Short mmCIF file of C-alpha atoms in Angstrom, two decimals:
data_model
loop_
_atom_site.label_atom_id
_atom_site.label_comp_id
_atom_site.label_asym_id
_atom_site.label_seq_id
_atom_site.Cartn_x
_atom_site.Cartn_y
_atom_site.Cartn_z
CA MET J 1270 79.73 157.26 64.97
CA ALA J 1271 76.16 156.22 64.43
CA ASN J 1272 74.39 157.69 61.45
CA ASP J 1273 70.98 157.80 63.10
CA VAL J 1274 69.40 157.36 66.50
CA SER J 1275 66.36 155.43 67.59
CA GLY J 1276 63.57 157.07 69.52
CA ALA J 1277 63.88 160.34 67.57
CA GLY J 1278 60.32 160.37 66.31
CA ASP J 1279 56.97 161.07 67.94
CA PRO J 1280 56.94 158.61 70.88
CA ALA J 1281 53.19 158.13 70.96
CA ARG J 1282 52.89 157.45 67.23
CA THR J 1283 55.95 155.22 67.27
CA LEU J 1284 54.58 153.06 70.06
CA GLU J 1285 51.20 152.82 68.35
CA LEU J 1286 52.90 151.61 65.19
CA LEU J 1287 55.34 149.27 66.93
CA TRP J 1288 52.51 147.46 68.66
CA ARG J 1289 50.20 147.77 65.64
CA ASP J 1290 47.48 149.36 67.73
CA PRO J 1291 44.34 148.75 65.63
CA SER J 1292 42.92 152.09 66.67
CA ALA J 1293 45.98 153.98 65.44
CA ARG J 1294 46.11 155.76 62.11
CA GLY J 1295 48.02 153.89 59.42
CA THR J 1296 47.75 150.38 60.86
CA GLN J 1297 44.84 149.45 58.64
CA ARG J 1298 44.87 148.76 54.93
CA GLY J 1299 44.59 151.89 52.85
CA PRO J 1300 41.54 152.22 50.62
CA ARG J 1301 43.47 152.92 47.44
CA GLN J 1302 47.16 152.10 47.72
CA GLY J 1303 46.72 148.73 49.44
CA LEU J 1304 49.77 149.43 51.61
CA THR J 1305 50.39 148.24 55.15
CA VAL J 1306 52.95 149.23 57.74
CA ASP J 1307 54.52 145.78 57.38
CA ARG J 1308 55.00 146.22 53.62
CA ILE J 1309 56.59 149.63 54.11
CA VAL J 1310 58.94 148.34 56.81
CA ALA J 1311 59.94 145.32 54.71
CA ALA J 1312 60.73 147.55 51.73
CA ALA J 1313 62.78 149.89 53.92
CA ILE J 1314 64.78 146.99 55.37
CA GLU J 1315 65.47 145.61 51.92
CA LEU J 1316 66.67 149.03 50.79
CA ALA J 1317 68.90 149.44 53.87
CA ASP J 1318 70.38 145.96 53.42
CA ALA J 1319 71.26 146.71 49.82
CA GLU J 1320 72.42 150.33 50.01
CA GLY J 1321 72.81 151.30 53.67
CA VAL J 1322 70.54 153.19 56.02
CA HIS J 1323 71.46 156.52 54.40
CA ALA J 1324 69.51 155.36 51.33
CA VAL J 1325 66.32 154.95 53.33
CA THR J 1326 64.22 158.01 52.64
CA MET J 1327 60.45 158.19 52.35
CA ARG J 1328 60.87 158.96 48.66
CA GLN J 1329 63.15 155.97 48.02
CA VAL J 1330 60.90 153.59 49.94
CA ALA J 1331 57.88 154.85 48.05
CA GLN J 1332 59.72 154.33 44.77
CA ALA J 1333 60.54 150.76 45.76
CA LEU J 1334 56.86 150.16 46.48
CA GLY J 1335 55.71 151.88 43.31
CA VAL J 1336 53.60 154.51 45.07
CA ALA J 1337 53.66 158.27 45.50
CA PRO J 1338 55.86 159.43 48.41
CA MET J 1339 53.04 161.29 50.11
CA SER J 1340 51.01 158.09 50.38
CA LEU J 1341 53.50 156.66 52.89
CA TYR J 1342 52.77 159.37 55.42
CA THR J 1343 49.29 157.94 55.90
CA TYR J 1344 51.00 154.94 57.49
CA VAL J 1345 54.32 156.18 58.92
CA PRO J 1346 54.94 159.81 59.98
CA GLY J 1347 58.55 159.93 58.80
CA LYS J 1348 61.98 158.34 58.68
CA ALA J 1349 62.58 158.59 62.44
CA GLU J 1350 59.58 156.41 63.21
CA LEU J 1351 60.40 154.14 60.27
CA LEU J 1352 63.87 153.44 61.66
CA ASP J 1353 62.36 152.26 64.94
CA LEU J 1354 59.97 150.01 63.06
CA MET J 1355 62.84 148.59 61.01
CA LEU J 1356 64.95 147.85 64.09
CA ASP J 1357 62.09 146.18 65.90
CA ALA J 1358 61.28 144.07 62.85
CA VAL J 1359 64.82 142.69 62.52
CA TYR J 1360 64.90 142.07 66.27
CA ALA J 1361 61.71 140.02 65.95
CA GLN J 1362 63.25 137.97 63.11
CA MET J 1363 66.40 137.03 65.03
CA ALA J 1364 67.10 133.37 65.74
CA ARG J 1365 66.74 132.40 69.40
CA THR J 1366 69.20 129.79 70.63
CA ASP J 1367 67.95 127.39 73.30
CA LEU J 1368 69.99 128.56 76.29
CA SER J 1369 68.67 126.04 78.79
CA SER J 1370 71.11 123.63 80.43
CA LYS J 1371 74.16 125.45 79.01
CA PRO J 1372 77.01 126.78 81.18
CA TRP J 1373 76.80 130.54 81.59
CA ARG J 1374 79.75 131.32 79.30
CA LEU J 1375 78.20 129.33 76.45
CA ARG J 1376 74.87 131.07 77.01
CA VAL J 1377 76.49 134.49 76.83
CA GLU J 1378 78.55 133.49 73.79
CA ALA J 1379 75.35 132.36 72.06
CA VAL J 1380 73.68 135.72 72.71
CA ALA J 1381 76.76 137.50 71.36
CA GLN J 1382 76.73 135.34 68.22
CA GLU J 1383 73.02 135.96 67.65
CA ASN J 1384 73.66 139.70 67.65
CA ARG J 1385 76.74 139.34 65.51
CA ASP J 1386 74.65 137.42 62.96
CA LEU J 1387 72.05 140.17 63.07
CA TYR J 1388 74.64 142.80 62.17
CA GLU J 1389 76.13 140.64 59.44
CA HIS J 1390 72.71 140.28 57.81
CA HIS J 1391 71.72 143.90 58.48
CA PRO J 1392 74.94 145.99 58.80
CA TRP J 1393 72.93 149.21 59.00
CA ALA J 1394 71.48 148.14 62.34
CA ALA J 1395 74.91 148.47 63.97
CA THR J 1396 75.15 152.12 62.90
CA ILE J 1397 72.01 153.19 64.73
CA SER J 1398 72.38 154.40 68.28
CA ALA J 1399 69.75 152.73 70.45
CA SER J 1400 70.18 154.72 73.64
CA ARG J 1401 66.40 155.14 73.43
CA PRO J 1402 65.52 151.73 72.02
CA PRO J 1403 62.30 151.02 70.13
CA LEU J 1404 60.10 149.53 72.83
CA GLY J 1405 58.22 147.22 70.51
CA PRO J 1406 57.42 143.51 70.60
CA GLY J 1407 60.60 142.58 68.74
CA LEU J 1408 62.84 144.28 71.27
CA MET J 1409 60.85 142.93 74.21
CA ALA J 1410 61.16 139.36 72.93
CA LYS J 1411 64.87 139.88 72.32
CA TYR J 1412 65.44 141.34 75.78
CA GLU J 1413 63.45 138.60 77.51
CA HIS J 1414 65.43 135.91 75.70
CA GLU J 1415 68.84 137.48 76.26
CA LEU J 1416 68.31 138.01 79.97
CA THR J 1417 68.00 134.25 80.41
CA ALA J 1418 71.73 134.03 79.70
CA PHE J 1419 72.29 135.73 83.06
CA ALA J 1420 69.50 134.03 85.00
CA ASP J 1421 70.19 131.98 88.14
CA LEU J 1422 73.74 133.33 88.47
CA GLY J 1423 73.19 135.28 91.67
CA LEU J 1424 73.05 138.65 89.93
CA ASP J 1425 70.43 141.16 90.95
CA ASP J 1426 68.15 142.72 88.34
CA VAL J 1427 70.29 145.81 87.79
CA GLU J 1428 73.42 143.68 87.37
CA MET J 1429 71.66 141.42 84.86
CA ASP J 1430 70.67 144.43 82.76
CA ALA J 1431 74.15 145.97 83.04
CA ALA J 1432 75.87 142.70 82.12
CA LEU J 1433 73.71 142.33 79.02
CA THR J 1434 74.26 145.97 78.04
CA TYR J 1435 78.03 145.50 78.45
CA LEU J 1436 77.96 142.45 76.16
CA LEU J 1437 75.74 143.97 73.48
CA SER J 1438 77.72 147.23 73.42
CA PHE J 1439 80.87 145.24 72.66
CA VAL J 1440 79.19 143.27 69.87
CA GLN J 1441 77.73 146.40 68.27
CA ALA J 1442 81.08 148.23 68.43
CA SER J 1443 82.79 145.23 66.85
CA ALA J 1444 80.19 145.11 64.10
CA ARG J 1445 80.67 148.81 63.34
CA SER J 1446 84.44 148.35 63.09
CA ALA J 1447 84.02 145.32 60.84
CA ALA J 1448 81.62 147.23 58.58
CA GLU J 1449 84.01 150.18 58.36
CA ALA J 1450 86.91 147.86 57.48
CA ALA J 1451 84.82 146.17 54.79
CA ALA J 1452 83.78 149.53 53.35
CA ILE J 1453 87.39 150.74 53.19
CA GLN J 1454 88.48 147.56 51.44
CA ARG J 1455 85.54 147.74 49.03
CA ASP J 1456 86.07 151.42 48.20
CA SER J 1457 89.83 151.06 47.76
CA THR J 1458 89.44 147.86 45.68
CA MET J 1459 92.44 146.45 47.57
CA SER J 1460 92.78 143.98 50.42
CA ASP J 1461 94.88 144.98 53.45
CA GLU J 1462 97.69 142.76 52.20
CA GLN J 1463 97.64 144.48 48.80
CA TRP J 1464 97.52 147.94 50.39
CA TRP J 1465 100.55 147.22 52.57
CA ALA J 1466 102.44 145.69 49.65
CA VAL J 1467 101.90 148.85 47.60
CA ASN J 1468 102.97 151.18 50.42
CA ALA J 1469 105.74 149.05 51.95
CA PRO J 1470 108.60 150.53 49.84
CA PHE J 1471 107.82 154.09 50.95
CA LEU J 1472 107.37 153.07 54.60
CA ALA J 1473 110.68 151.21 54.51
CA ARG J 1474 112.41 154.45 53.52
CA VAL J 1475 110.84 156.73 56.12
CA PHE J 1476 110.17 154.47 59.11
CA ASP J 1477 113.02 154.20 61.61
CA GLU J 1478 112.63 150.94 63.54
CA THR J 1479 115.27 151.94 66.06
CA LYS J 1480 113.19 154.96 67.07
CA TYR J 1481 110.02 152.90 67.59
CA PRO J 1482 111.35 149.43 68.47
CA THR J 1483 108.29 148.18 70.36
CA ALA J 1484 105.85 149.43 67.75
CA ALA J 1485 107.94 147.88 64.97
CA ARG J 1486 108.16 144.50 66.69
CA VAL J 1487 104.54 144.27 67.84
CA GLY J 1488 103.14 145.73 64.62
CA ALA J 1489 105.07 143.24 62.50
CA ALA J 1490 103.97 140.30 64.63
CA ALA J 1491 100.32 141.38 64.65
CA GLY J 1492 100.32 142.15 60.94
CA ALA J 1493 101.79 138.76 60.09
CA ALA J 1494 99.32 136.93 62.34
CA GLN J 1495 96.29 138.88 61.11
CA ARG J 1496 97.45 139.32 57.50
CA GLY J 1497 96.87 143.04 57.90
CA ALA J 1498 96.81 145.85 60.40
CA TYR J 1499 93.33 144.91 61.58
CA SER J 1500 91.34 141.68 61.59
CA PRO J 1501 87.68 142.07 62.56
CA ALA J 1502 87.40 138.35 63.30
CA HIS J 1503 90.45 138.33 65.57
CA ALA J 1504 89.35 141.52 67.32
CA TYR J 1505 85.92 140.03 67.97
CA GLU J 1506 87.16 136.69 69.29
CA PHE J 1507 89.82 138.29 71.49
CA GLY J 1508 87.45 140.96 72.79
CA LEU J 1509 84.60 138.54 73.49
CA GLN J 1510 86.83 136.36 75.65
CA ARG J 1511 87.91 139.43 77.63
CA VAL J 1512 84.26 140.44 78.08
CA LEU J 1513 83.51 136.94 79.36
CA ASP J 1514 86.52 137.07 81.67
CA GLY J 1515 85.31 140.36 83.09
CA LEU J 1516 81.79 139.04 83.63
CA GLY J 1517 83.33 135.96 85.22
CA VAL J 1518 84.83 138.10 87.98
CA LEU J 1519 81.34 139.35 88.77
CA ILE J 1520 79.53 136.05 88.37
CA GLU J 1521 82.02 133.54 89.71
CA GLY J 1522 83.31 135.79 92.46
CA GLY J 1523 80.09 135.27 94.38
CA PRO J 1524 78.63 137.87 96.75
CA SER J 1525 82.06 139.05 97.87
CA GLY J 1526 83.19 139.62 94.30
CA ARG J 1527 80.03 141.56 93.48
CA ALA J 1528 80.39 143.64 96.64
CA GLU J 1529 83.95 144.50 95.67
CA SER J 1530 82.80 145.42 92.14
CA ARG J 1531 80.09 147.70 93.52
CA ALA J 1532 82.56 149.33 95.91
CA SER J 1533 84.99 150.00 93.06
CA ALA J 1534 82.22 151.48 90.92
CA THR J 1535 81.08 153.72 93.76
CA ALA J 1536 84.61 154.92 94.42
CA ALA J 1537 85.10 155.73 90.74
CA SER J 1538 81.81 157.63 90.41
CA PRO J 1539 81.64 161.38 91.05
CA SER J 1540 79.57 162.53 94.01
CA ARG J 1541 76.15 163.93 93.32
CA SER J 1542 77.32 167.40 94.29
CA GLY J 1543 80.17 167.18 91.82
CA ARG J 1544 78.12 166.08 88.82
CA SER J 1545 77.51 168.56 86.04
CA ARG J 1546 73.91 169.29 85.17
#
């Protein structure tokens, strides 16, 4: 589960800060501390990269900047707004692949890889739920760029947005799983291979392969291929190709394929009268 959510702060103040509205409080240089919103955000990102987003508190950021904690509140109201500023900043810093003249699958793969790189450089970003995304210039530039991967494919505007959301949700989920696997390995001080080697003798005594023949066969094959019970890299590559295959049904199926997809979605959705409120 995500540790934090975006959009949890004061919307008006957050938007003022995201767009660096010159009339907003805190966007100008302070008379004594010499701080700026950009310096505070950069320090918070550095702290999150090193220790995780849980370490980002106003007190810890202030300590990193060598100022009193209360001085930060002149610039940023609190951690909720700071998280949105951090997300938008790393979005703005993302590399943008030239997607022109590429086949659609390569365009979509490039967008996926850009987001995967983001989460590798800033693992904390994958833990934040962005159901209410920070509507700042970084996100807008990211969104504009990523939509071009689905341009000129015959999709309508809602389908373009849904296709991108589908892709990015997969990449974020994969990044979270990879981060969790890395944390488990780091905290246990053992690789998956070492963990299984230590526990194999006990499992051999208690596990009855004849009772779970399919699980025994498939688990052994997957474990040997992945050198462990779970491989983040394999899961990502396998999952991405399935995401692309699914989008291919929508994109390459033409109008008839999209009509069938819409009909299936409508049939699977509850009626308005049956929805809970």
